[in-house]
Coordinates of N, CA and C in Angstrom, one line a residue:
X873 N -16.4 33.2 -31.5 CA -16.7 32.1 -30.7 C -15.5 31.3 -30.2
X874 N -15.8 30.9 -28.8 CA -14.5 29.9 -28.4 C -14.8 28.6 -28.8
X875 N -13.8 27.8 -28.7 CA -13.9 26.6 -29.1 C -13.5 25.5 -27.8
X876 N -13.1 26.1 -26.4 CA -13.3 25.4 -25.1 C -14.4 24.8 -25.2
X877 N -14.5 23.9 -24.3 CA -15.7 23.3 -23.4 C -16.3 24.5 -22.6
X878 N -17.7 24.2 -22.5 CA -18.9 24.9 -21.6 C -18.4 24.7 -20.6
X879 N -18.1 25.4 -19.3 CA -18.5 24.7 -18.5 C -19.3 25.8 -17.8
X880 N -20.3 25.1 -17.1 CA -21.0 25.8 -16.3 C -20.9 26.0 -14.4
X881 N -21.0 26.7 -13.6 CA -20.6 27.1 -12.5 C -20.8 25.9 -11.5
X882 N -19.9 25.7 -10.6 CA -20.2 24.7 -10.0 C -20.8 24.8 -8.4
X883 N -21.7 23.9 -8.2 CA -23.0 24.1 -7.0 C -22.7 23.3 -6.3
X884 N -23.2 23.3 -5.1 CA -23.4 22.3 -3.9 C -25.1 21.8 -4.1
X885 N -25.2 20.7 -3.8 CA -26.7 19.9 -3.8 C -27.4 19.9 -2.9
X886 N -27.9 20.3 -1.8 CA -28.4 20.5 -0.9 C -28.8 18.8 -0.6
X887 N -29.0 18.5 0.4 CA -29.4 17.1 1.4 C -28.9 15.9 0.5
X888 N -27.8 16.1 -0.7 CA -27.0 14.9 -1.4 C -26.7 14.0 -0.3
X889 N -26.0 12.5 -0.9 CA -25.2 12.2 0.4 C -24.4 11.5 -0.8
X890 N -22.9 11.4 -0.4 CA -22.0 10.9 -1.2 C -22.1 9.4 -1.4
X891 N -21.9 8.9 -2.3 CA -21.8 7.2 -2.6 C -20.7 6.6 -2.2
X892 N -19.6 7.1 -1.9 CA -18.2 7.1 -1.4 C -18.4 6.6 0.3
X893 N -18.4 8.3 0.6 CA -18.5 8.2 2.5 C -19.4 8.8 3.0
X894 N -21.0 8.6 2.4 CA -22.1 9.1 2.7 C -21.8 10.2 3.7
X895 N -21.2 11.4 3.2 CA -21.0 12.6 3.6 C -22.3 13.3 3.3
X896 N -23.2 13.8 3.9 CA -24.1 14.8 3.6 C -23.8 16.2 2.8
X897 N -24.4 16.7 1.9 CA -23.9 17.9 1.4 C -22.7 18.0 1.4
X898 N -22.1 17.5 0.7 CA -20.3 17.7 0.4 C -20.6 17.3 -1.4
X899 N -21.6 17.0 -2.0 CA -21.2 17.0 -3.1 C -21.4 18.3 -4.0
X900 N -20.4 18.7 -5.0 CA -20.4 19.6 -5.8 C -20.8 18.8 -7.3
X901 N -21.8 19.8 -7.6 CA -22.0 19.5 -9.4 C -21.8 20.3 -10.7
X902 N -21.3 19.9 -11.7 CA -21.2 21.3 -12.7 C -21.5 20.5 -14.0
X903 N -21.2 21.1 -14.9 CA -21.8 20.4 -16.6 C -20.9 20.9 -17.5
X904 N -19.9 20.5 -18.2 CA -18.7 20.4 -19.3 C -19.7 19.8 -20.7
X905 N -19.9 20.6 -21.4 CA -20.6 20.2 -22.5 C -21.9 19.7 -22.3
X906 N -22.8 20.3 -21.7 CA -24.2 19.4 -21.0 C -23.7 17.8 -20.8
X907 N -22.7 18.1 -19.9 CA -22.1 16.1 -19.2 C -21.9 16.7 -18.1
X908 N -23.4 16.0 -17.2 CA -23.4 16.8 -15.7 C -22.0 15.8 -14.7
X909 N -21.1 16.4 -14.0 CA -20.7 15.5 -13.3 C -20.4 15.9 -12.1
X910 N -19.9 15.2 -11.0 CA -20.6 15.2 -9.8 C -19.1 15.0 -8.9
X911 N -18.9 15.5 -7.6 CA -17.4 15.5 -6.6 C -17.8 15.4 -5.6
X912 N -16.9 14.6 -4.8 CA -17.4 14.6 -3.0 C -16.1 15.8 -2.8
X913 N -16.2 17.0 -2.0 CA -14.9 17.6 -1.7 C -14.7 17.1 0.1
X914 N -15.5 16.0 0.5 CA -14.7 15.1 1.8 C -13.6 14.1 1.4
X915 N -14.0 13.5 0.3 CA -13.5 12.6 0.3 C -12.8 12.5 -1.2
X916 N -13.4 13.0 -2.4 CA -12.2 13.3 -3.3 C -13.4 12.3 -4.6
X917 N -14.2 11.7 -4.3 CA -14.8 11.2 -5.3 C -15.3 11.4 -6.0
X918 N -15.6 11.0 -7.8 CA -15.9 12.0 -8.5 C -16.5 11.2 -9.6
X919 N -17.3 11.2 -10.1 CA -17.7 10.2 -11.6 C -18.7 11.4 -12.3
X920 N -19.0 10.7 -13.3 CA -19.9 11.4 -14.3 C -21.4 10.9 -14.6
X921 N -22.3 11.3 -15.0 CA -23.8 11.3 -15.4 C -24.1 10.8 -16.5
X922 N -24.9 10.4 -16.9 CA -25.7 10.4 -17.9 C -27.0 10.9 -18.3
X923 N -27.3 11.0 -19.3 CA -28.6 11.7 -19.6 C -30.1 11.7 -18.6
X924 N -30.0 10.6 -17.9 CA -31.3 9.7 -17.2 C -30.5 10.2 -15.7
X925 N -29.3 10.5 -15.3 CA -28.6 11.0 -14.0 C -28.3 9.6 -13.1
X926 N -27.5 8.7 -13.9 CA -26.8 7.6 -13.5 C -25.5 7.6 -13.3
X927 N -25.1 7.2 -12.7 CA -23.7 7.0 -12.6 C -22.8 6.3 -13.8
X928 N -22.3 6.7 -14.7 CA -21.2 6.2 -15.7 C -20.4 5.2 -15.2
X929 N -20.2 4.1 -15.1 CA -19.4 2.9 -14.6 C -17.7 3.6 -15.4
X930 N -16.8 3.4 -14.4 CA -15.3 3.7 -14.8 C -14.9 2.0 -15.8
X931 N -14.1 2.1 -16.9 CA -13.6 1.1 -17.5 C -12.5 0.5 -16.2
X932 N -13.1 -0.8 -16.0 CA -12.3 -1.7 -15.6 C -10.9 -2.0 -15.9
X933 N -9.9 -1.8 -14.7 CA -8.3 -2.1 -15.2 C -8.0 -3.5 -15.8
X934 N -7.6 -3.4 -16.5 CA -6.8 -5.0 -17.8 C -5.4 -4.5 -18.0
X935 N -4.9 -5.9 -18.4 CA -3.5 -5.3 -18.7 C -3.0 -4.7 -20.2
X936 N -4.3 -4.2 -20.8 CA -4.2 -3.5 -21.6 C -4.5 -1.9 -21.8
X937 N -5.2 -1.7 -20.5 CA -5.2 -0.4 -20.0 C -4.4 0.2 -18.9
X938 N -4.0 -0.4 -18.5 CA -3.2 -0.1 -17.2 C -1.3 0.0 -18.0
X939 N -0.7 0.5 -16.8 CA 0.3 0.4 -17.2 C 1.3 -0.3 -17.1
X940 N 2.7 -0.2 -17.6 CA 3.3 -1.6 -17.4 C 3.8 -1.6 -15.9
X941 N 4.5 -2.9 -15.2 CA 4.7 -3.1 -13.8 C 5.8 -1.9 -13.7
X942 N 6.3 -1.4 -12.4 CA 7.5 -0.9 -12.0 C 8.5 -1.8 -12.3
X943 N 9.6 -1.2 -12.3 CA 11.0 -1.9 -12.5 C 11.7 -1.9 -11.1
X944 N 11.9 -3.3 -10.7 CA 11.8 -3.7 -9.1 C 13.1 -2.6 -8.6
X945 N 12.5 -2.4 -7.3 CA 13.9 -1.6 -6.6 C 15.4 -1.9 -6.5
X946 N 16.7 -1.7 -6.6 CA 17.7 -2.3 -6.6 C 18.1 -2.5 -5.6
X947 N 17.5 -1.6 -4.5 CA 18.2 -1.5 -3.0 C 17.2 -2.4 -2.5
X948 N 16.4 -2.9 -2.6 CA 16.0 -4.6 -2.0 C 16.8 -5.6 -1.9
X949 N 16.8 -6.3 -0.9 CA 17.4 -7.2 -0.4 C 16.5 -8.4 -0.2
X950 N 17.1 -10.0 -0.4 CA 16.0 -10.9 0.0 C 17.2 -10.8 1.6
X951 N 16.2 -11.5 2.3 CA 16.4 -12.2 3.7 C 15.5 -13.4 3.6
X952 N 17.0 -14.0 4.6 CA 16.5 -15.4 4.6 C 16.3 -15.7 5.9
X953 N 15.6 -16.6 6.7 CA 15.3 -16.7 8.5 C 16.0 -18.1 8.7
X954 N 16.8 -18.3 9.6 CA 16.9 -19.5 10.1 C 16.5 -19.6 11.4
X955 N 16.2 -21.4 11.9 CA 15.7 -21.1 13.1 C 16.4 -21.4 14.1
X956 N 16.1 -21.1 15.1 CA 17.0 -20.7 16.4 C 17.0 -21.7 17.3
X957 N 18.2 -22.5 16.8 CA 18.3 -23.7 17.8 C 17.9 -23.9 19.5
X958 N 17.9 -23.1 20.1 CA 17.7 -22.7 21.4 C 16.2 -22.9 21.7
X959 N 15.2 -22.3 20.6 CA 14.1 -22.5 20.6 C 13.7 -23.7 20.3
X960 N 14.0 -24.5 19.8 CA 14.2 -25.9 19.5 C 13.4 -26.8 20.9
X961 N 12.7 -27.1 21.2 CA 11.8 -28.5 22.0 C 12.5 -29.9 21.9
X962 N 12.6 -30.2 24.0 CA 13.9 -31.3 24.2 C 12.3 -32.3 23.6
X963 N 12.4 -33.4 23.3 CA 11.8 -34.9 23.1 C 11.1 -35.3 23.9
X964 N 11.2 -34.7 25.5 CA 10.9 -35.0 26.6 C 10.2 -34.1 27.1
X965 N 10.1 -33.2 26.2 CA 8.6 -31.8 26.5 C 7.3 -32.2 25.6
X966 N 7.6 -32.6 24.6 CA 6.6 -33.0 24.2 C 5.2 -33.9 24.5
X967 N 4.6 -33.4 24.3 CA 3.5 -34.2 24.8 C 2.6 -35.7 23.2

């Protein structure tokens, strides 16, 4: 016996429509261990099932899941603006 995951072949759903970009029939389904789960191949979307055929909610990013920030670029530069005396308004334009 193997000791892989099942998976079983994967299908197109006839008149599905994606939750993503309500693509008609673009979704593919297949089942890894009887855990049916589901792909838009328009749009790249993809979640999993549950027993009842709900959508599994994704765990929410925290800063305990996610990862740490990038380490800032070195080749950035601040700029600073000053303004342009020229554009400057005489006393006598104003209203």
């Amino acid at each position: 016996m193997s000791e892989g995951p099942v998976i079983t072949k994967r299908r197109f759903i006839a008149g599905a429509v994606c939750p993503a970009c309500s693509e008609p029939d673009k979704l593919m389904m297949w089942s890894e261990n009887d855990v049916p789960h589901r792909e838009c191949v328009a749009c790249g979307y993809a979640d999993t099932l549950n027993e009842q055929g709900l959508s599994v909610p994704r765990e929410l990013g925290t800063r305990v899941n996610t990862s740490a920030l990038k380490v800032a670029d070195a080749k950035v530069q601040a700029v600073q603006f000053f303004p342009n005396p020229k554009l400057k308004k005489k006393p006598d334009e104003q209203q």
